[in-house]
Short mmCIF file of C-alpha atoms in Angstrom, two decimals:
data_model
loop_
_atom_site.label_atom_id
_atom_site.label_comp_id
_atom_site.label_asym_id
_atom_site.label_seq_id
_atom_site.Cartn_x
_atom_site.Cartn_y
_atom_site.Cartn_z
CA UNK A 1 -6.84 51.18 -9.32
CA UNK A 2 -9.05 53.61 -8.01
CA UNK A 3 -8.95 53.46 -3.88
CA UNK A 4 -12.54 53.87 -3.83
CA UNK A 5 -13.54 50.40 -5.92
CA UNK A 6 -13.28 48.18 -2.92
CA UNK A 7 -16.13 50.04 -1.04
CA UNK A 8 -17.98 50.55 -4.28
CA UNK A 9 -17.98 46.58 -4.99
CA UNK A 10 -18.99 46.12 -1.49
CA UNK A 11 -22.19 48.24 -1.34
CA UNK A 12 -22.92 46.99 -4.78
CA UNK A 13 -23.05 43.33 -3.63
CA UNK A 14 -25.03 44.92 -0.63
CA UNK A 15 -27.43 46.08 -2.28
CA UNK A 16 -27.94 43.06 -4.36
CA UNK A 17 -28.27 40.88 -1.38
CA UNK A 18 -31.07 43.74 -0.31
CA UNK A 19 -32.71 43.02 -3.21
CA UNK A 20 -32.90 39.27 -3.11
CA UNK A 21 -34.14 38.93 0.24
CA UNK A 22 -37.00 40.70 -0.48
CA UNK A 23 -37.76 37.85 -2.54
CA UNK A 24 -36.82 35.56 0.30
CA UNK A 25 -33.37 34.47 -0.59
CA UNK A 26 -30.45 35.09 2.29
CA UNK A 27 -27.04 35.55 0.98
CA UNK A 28 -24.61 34.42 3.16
CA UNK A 29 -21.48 35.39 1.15
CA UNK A 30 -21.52 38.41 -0.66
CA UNK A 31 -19.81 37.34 -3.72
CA UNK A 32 -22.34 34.49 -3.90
CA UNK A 33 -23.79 37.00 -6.03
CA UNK A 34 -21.89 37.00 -8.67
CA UNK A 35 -21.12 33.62 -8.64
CA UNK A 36 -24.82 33.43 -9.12
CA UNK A 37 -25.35 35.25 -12.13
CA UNK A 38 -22.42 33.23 -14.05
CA UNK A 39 -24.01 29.87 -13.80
CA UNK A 40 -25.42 27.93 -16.76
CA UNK A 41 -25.80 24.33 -15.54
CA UNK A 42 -27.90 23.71 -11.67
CA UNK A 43 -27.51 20.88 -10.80
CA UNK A 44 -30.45 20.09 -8.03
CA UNK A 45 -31.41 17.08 -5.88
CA UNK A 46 -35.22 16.12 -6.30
CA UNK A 47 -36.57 15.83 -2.56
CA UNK A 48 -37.09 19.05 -0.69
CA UNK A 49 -36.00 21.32 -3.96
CA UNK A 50 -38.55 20.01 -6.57
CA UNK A 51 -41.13 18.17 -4.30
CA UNK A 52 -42.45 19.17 -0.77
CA UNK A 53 -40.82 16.35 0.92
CA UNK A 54 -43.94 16.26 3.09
CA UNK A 55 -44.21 12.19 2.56
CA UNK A 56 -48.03 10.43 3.39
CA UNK A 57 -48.22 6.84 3.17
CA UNK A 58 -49.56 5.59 -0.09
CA UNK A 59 -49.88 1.87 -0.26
CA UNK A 60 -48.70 -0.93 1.95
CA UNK A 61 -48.05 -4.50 -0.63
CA UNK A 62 -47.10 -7.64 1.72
CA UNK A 63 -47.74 -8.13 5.21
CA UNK A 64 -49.72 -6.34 7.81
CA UNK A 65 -46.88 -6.19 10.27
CA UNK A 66 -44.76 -4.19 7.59
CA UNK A 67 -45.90 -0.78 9.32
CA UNK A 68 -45.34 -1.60 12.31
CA UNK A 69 -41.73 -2.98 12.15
CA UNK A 70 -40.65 -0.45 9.66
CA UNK A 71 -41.45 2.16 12.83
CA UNK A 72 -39.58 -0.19 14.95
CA UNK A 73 -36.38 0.57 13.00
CA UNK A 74 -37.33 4.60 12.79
CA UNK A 75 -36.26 7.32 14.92
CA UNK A 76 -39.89 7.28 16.83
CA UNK A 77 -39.87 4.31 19.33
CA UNK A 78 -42.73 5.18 21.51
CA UNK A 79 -43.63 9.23 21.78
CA UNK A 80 -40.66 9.43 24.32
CA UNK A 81 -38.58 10.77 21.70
CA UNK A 82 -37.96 14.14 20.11
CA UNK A 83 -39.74 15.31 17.08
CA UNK A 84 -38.16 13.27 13.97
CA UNK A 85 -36.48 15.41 10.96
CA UNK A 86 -36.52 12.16 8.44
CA UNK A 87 -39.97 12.38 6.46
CA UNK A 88 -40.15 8.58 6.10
CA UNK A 89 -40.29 7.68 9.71
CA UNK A 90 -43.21 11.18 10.46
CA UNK A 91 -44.82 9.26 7.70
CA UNK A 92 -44.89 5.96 8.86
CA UNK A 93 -45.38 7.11 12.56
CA UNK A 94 -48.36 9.36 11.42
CA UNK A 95 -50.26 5.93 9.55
CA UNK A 96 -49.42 3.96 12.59
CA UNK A 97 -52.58 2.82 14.49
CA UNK A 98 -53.23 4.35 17.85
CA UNK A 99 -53.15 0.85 19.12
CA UNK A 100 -49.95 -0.19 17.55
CA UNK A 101 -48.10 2.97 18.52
CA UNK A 102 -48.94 1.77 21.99
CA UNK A 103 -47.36 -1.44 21.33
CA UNK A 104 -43.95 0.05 20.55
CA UNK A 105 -43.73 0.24 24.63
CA UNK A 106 -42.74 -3.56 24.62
CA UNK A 107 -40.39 -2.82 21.81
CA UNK A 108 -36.64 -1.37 22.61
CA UNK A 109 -33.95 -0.33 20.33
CA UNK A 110 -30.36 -1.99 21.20
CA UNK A 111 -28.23 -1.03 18.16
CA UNK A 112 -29.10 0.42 15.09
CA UNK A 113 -26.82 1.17 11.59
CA UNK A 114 -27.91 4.47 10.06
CA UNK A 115 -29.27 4.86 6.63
CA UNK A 116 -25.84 4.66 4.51
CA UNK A 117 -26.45 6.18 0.59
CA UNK A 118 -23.76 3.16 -0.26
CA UNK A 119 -26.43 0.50 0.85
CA UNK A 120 -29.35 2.36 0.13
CA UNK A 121 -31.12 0.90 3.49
CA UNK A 122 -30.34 0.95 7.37
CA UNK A 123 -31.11 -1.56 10.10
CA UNK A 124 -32.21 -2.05 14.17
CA UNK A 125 -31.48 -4.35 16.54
CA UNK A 126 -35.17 -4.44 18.00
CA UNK A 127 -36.01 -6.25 21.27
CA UNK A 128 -39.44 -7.25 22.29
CA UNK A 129 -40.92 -9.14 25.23
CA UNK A 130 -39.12 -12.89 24.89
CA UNK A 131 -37.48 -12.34 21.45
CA UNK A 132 -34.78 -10.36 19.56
CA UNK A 133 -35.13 -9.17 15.54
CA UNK A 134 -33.37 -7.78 13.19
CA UNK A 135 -35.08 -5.13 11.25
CA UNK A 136 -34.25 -3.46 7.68
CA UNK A 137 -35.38 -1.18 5.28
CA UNK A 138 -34.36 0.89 2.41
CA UNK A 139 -34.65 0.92 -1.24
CA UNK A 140 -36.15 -2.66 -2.98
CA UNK A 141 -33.76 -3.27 -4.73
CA UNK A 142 -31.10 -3.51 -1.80
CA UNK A 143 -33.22 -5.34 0.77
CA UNK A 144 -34.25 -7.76 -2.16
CA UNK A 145 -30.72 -8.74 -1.73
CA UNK A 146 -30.47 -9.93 2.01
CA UNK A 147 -33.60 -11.65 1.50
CA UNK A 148 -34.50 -15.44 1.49
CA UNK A 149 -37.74 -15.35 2.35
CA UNK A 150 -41.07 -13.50 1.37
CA UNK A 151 -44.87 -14.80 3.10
CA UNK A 152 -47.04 -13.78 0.21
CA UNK A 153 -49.30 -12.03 1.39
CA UNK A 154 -53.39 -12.48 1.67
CA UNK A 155 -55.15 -11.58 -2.15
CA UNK A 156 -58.33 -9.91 0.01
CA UNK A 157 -55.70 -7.65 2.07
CA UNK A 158 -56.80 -4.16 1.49
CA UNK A 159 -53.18 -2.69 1.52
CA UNK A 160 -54.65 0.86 2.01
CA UNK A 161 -55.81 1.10 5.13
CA UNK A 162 -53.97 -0.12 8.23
CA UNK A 163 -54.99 -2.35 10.57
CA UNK A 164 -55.47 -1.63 14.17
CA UNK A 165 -54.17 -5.21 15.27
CA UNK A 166 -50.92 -5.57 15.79
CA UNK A 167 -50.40 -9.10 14.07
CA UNK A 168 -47.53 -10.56 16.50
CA UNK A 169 -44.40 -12.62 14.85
CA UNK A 170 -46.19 -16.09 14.87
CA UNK A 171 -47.36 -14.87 11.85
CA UNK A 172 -44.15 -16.24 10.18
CA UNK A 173 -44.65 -19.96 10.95
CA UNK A 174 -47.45 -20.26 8.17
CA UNK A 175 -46.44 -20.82 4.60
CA UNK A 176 -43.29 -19.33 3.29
CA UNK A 177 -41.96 -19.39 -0.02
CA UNK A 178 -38.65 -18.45 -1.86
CA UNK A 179 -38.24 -14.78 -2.76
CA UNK A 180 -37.03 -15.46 -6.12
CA UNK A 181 -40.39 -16.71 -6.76
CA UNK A 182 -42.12 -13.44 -6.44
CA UNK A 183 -39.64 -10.90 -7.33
CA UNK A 184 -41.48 -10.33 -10.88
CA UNK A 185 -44.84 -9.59 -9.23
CA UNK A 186 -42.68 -7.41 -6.64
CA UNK A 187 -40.95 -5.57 -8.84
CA UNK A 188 -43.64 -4.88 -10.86
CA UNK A 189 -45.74 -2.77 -8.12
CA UNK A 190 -42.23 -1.29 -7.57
CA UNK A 191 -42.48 -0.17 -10.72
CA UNK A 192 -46.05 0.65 -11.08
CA UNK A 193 -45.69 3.35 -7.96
CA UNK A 194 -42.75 4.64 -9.73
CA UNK A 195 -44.05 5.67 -12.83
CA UNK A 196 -46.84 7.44 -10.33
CA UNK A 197 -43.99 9.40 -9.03
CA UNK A 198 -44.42 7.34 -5.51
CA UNK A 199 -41.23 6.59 -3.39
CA UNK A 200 -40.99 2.89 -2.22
CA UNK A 201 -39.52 1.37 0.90
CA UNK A 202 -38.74 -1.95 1.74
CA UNK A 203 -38.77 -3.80 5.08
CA UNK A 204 -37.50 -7.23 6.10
CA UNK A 205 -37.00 -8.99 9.34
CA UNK A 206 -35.19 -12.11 11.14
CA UNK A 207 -34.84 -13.70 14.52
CA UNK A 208 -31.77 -12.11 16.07
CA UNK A 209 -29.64 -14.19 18.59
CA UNK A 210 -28.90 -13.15 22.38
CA UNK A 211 -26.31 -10.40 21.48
CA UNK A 212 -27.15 -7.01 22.02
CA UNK A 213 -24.91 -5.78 19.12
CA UNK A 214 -25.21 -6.42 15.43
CA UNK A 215 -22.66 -6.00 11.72
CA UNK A 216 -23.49 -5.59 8.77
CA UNK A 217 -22.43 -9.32 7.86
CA UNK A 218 -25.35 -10.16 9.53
CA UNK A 219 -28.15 -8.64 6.79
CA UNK A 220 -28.67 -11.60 5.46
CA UNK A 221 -31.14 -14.47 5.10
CA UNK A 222 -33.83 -12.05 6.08
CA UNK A 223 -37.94 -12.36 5.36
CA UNK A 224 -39.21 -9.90 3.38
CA UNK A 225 -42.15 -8.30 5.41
CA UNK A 226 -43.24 -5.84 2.73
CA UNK A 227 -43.45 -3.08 0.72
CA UNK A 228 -44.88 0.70 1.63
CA UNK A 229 -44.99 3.12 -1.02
CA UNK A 230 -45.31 7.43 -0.48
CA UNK A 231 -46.87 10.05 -2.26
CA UNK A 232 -44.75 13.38 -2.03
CA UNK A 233 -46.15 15.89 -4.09
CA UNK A 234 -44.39 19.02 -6.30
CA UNK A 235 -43.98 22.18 -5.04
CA UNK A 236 -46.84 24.50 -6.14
CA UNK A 237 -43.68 26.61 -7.84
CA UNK A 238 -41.89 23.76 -9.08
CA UNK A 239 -43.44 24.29 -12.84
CA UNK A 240 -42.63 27.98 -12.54
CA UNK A 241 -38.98 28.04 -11.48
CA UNK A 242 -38.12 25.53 -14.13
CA UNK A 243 -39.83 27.91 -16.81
CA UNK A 244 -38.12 30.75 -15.31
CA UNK A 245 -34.80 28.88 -15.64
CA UNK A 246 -35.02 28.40 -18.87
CA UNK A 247 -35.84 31.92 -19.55
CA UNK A 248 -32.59 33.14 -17.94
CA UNK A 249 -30.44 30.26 -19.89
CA UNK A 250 -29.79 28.39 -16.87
CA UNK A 251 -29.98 24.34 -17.52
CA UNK A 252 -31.66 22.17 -15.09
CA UNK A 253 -30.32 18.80 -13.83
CA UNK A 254 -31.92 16.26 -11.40
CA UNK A 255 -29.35 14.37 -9.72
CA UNK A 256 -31.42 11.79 -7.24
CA UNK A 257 -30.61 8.76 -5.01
CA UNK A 258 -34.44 7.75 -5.83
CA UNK A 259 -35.37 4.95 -8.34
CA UNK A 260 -35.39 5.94 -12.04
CA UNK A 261 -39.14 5.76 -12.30
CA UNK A 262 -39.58 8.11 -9.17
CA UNK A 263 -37.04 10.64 -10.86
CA UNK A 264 -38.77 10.27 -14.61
CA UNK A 265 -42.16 11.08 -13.37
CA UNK A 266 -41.46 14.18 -11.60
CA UNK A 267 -38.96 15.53 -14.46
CA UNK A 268 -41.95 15.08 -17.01
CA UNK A 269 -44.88 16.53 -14.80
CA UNK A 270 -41.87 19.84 -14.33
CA UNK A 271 -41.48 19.67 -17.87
CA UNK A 272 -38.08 18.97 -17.93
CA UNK A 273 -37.81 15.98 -20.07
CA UNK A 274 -40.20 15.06 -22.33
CA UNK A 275 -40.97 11.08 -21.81
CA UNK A 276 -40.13 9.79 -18.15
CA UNK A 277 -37.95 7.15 -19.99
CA UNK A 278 -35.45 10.15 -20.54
CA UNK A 279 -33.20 9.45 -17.23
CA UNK A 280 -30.05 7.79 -16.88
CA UNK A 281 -28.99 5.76 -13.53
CA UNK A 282 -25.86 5.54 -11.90
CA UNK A 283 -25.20 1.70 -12.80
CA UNK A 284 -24.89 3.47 -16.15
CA UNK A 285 -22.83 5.64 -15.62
CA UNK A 286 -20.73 3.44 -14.09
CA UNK A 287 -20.26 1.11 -16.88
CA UNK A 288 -19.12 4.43 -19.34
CA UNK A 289 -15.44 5.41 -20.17
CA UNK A 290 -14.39 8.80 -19.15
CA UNK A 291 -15.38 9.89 -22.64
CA UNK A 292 -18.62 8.63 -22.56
CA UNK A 293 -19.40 9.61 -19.14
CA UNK A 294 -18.71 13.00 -20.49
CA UNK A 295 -21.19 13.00 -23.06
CA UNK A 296 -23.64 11.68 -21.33
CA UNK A 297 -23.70 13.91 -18.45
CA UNK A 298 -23.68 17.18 -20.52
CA UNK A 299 -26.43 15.74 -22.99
CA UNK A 300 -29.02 13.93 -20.48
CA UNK A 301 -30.96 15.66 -17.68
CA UNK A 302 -32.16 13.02 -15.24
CA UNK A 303 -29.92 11.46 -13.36
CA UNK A 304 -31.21 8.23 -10.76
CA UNK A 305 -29.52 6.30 -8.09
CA UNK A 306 -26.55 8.37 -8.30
CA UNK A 307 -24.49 8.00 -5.13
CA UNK A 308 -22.20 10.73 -3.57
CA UNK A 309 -18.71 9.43 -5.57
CA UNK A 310 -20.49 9.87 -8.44
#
C-alpha cells in the first residue's frame, strides 16, 4: 500500500467538503462523503425538510376559548418566557389577541407532560384565579379518545378570525352533548384540512382537583374545546430537490408522524406520488408480517403516523 494514500484520501475528502459548502452544505465527518454518494433510498421526515415549518393559524372549528387554552398548555405563558422553538405554540401565540395574551397573567403552569410521539398529544396542569384545569392537545385522533364531552359550537361562529374576548369557563355550563355524537362531522373537517395539506390540533379541557401534580391516568373524561388547523407551506426548492433526486437515482421516502391526508397532499404537490391516496400509515404497518412489511416498505413512498419503533 502506497504510504502516501492516507494523505491523498484525506485531501480528496477535503476538497470535496470545499466543494459542498460552497453550496451551503457543512460536512462534519469527512467520510460522510462517500457515504453520501452510495445512497439510493433517503428516507426524510416532512416538517422542516419538505415544508418551511413556519406554521400560521388556519382555521379554528369548536369553541372560542380553544386558542386561548391551547396557549395555556404551550411553552409561552405570558411574554415572561424565552423565545419558543416549537412552531405550534409561535403560531398559536402569534393569533392570540392582544387582550387575551394579557389574560395569561391570571393563568400559571403547575405541571405539565411533554408532547410524547407514543400519545401523539401533551398536557398542563393550568391554574387560574379560583379554579384548577387540565389542559390537552395533540393529534384528533388521540384527544378524541380522553374525551366525553364536546359543546357544539355556535353555526354563525366565524372560526377565522379570533375573538378579542376572552370567553371565561362558565361557558361550559350551557348545553353539552356526547362526543360520539359529533365525531362524523369532526372528523370530517379533520379530513377536509388534510387533503389541503393543513396540520390539525386538538384541545380539550376538565376541572382539575386541589393537587398541584397530575398522571397520565388522569386524561380522561375531558371536554373537547376544539379544533385549530395550520397552513405550513413547501419550501420554494422542495419541487426541485425531488427532481434532482431522481436525476441522480436516489429514491425519496416521507416518513411522518402527521395524519395521512397531511402527508398525501404534500407528496403529490412534490410530485412524489401520483394520487394523495398513495400513503401507507403506521396502523398498517403494524398489522403486516415481516414479509409483508418488507414489501411494502420498499414498494410505497409515503409513510403516515409512523412512530419512532417503527
Amino acid at each position: 500500500i502506497p504510504e502516501a494514500l492516507p494523505l491523498v484520501t484525506t485531501i480528496s475528502f477535503s476538497r470535496g467538503a470545499l466543494r459542498m459548502a460552497r453550496d451551503k452544505v457543512v460536512v462534519r465527518r469527512l467520510s460522510a462523503i462517500e457515504d453520501l454518494g452510495s445512497i439510493e433510498i433517503l428516507c426524510t421526515d416532512k416538517t422542516g425538510t419538505i415544508t418551511e415549518n413556519k406554521l400560521t393559524v388556519s382555521e379554528i372549528f369548536g369553541s372560542p376559548q380553544t386558542l386561548f387554552w391551547a396557549v395555556t398548555a404551550s411553552s409561552f405563558l405570558g411574554e415572561r418566557e424565552r423565545q419558543s422553538n416549537n412552531s405550534f405554540d409561535i403560531a398559536l401565540w402569534q393569533k392570540l389577541a392582544k387582550k387575551e395574551k394579557g389574560d395569561l397573567g391570571d393563568c400559571q403552569k403547575l405541571a405539565e407532560i411533554p408532547f410524547d410521539p407514543g400519545r401523539r398529544l401533551s398536557s398542563a396542569l393550568i391554574k387560574t384565579k379560583d379554579k384548577k384545569f387540565l389542559v390537552a392537545k395533540g393529534a384528533p385522533e388521540n384527544i378524541f379518545k380522553i374525551c366525553q364531552v364536546y359543546p357544539v359550537p355556535p353555526r354563525n361562529y366565524n372560526s377565522k378570525t379570533v375573538t378579542e374576548q376572552w370567553y371565561g369557563v362558565q361557558q361550559f355550563s350551557e348545553e353539552k352533548k356526547n362526543l360520539a355524537e359529533n365525531l362524523t362531522e369532526l372528523n370530517n373537517w379533520v379530513y377536509q384540512q388534510g387533503v389541503a395539506g393543513k396540520r390539525v390540533l386538538a384541545v380539550a379541557i376538565k376541572e382539575a382537583g386541589a393537587a398541584d401534580k397530575y398522571e397520565v391516568k388522569d386524561e380522561t373524561e375531558m371536554t373537547l374545546l376544539g379544533l385549530i388547523s395550520f397552513v405550513d407551506p413547501l419550501k420554494k426548492d422542495a419541487k426541485r430537490a425531488v427532481n434532482l433526486a431522481k436525476k441522480l437515482g436516489v429514491e425519496i421516502k416521507i416518513l411522518t408522524g402527521d395524519a395521512k391526508e397531511v402527508a398525501g397532499a404534500v407528496a403529490y404537490q412534490t410530485k412524489l406520488i401520483k394520487k394523495p391516496s398513495q400513503v401507507i400509515t403506521g396502523e398498517e404497518l403494524s398489522k403486516l408480517s415481516p414479509e409483508e412489511f418488507k414489501k411494502v416498505v420498499e414498494k410505497e413512498k409515503v409513510f403516515a403516523r409512523v412512530s419512532p419503533e417503527q
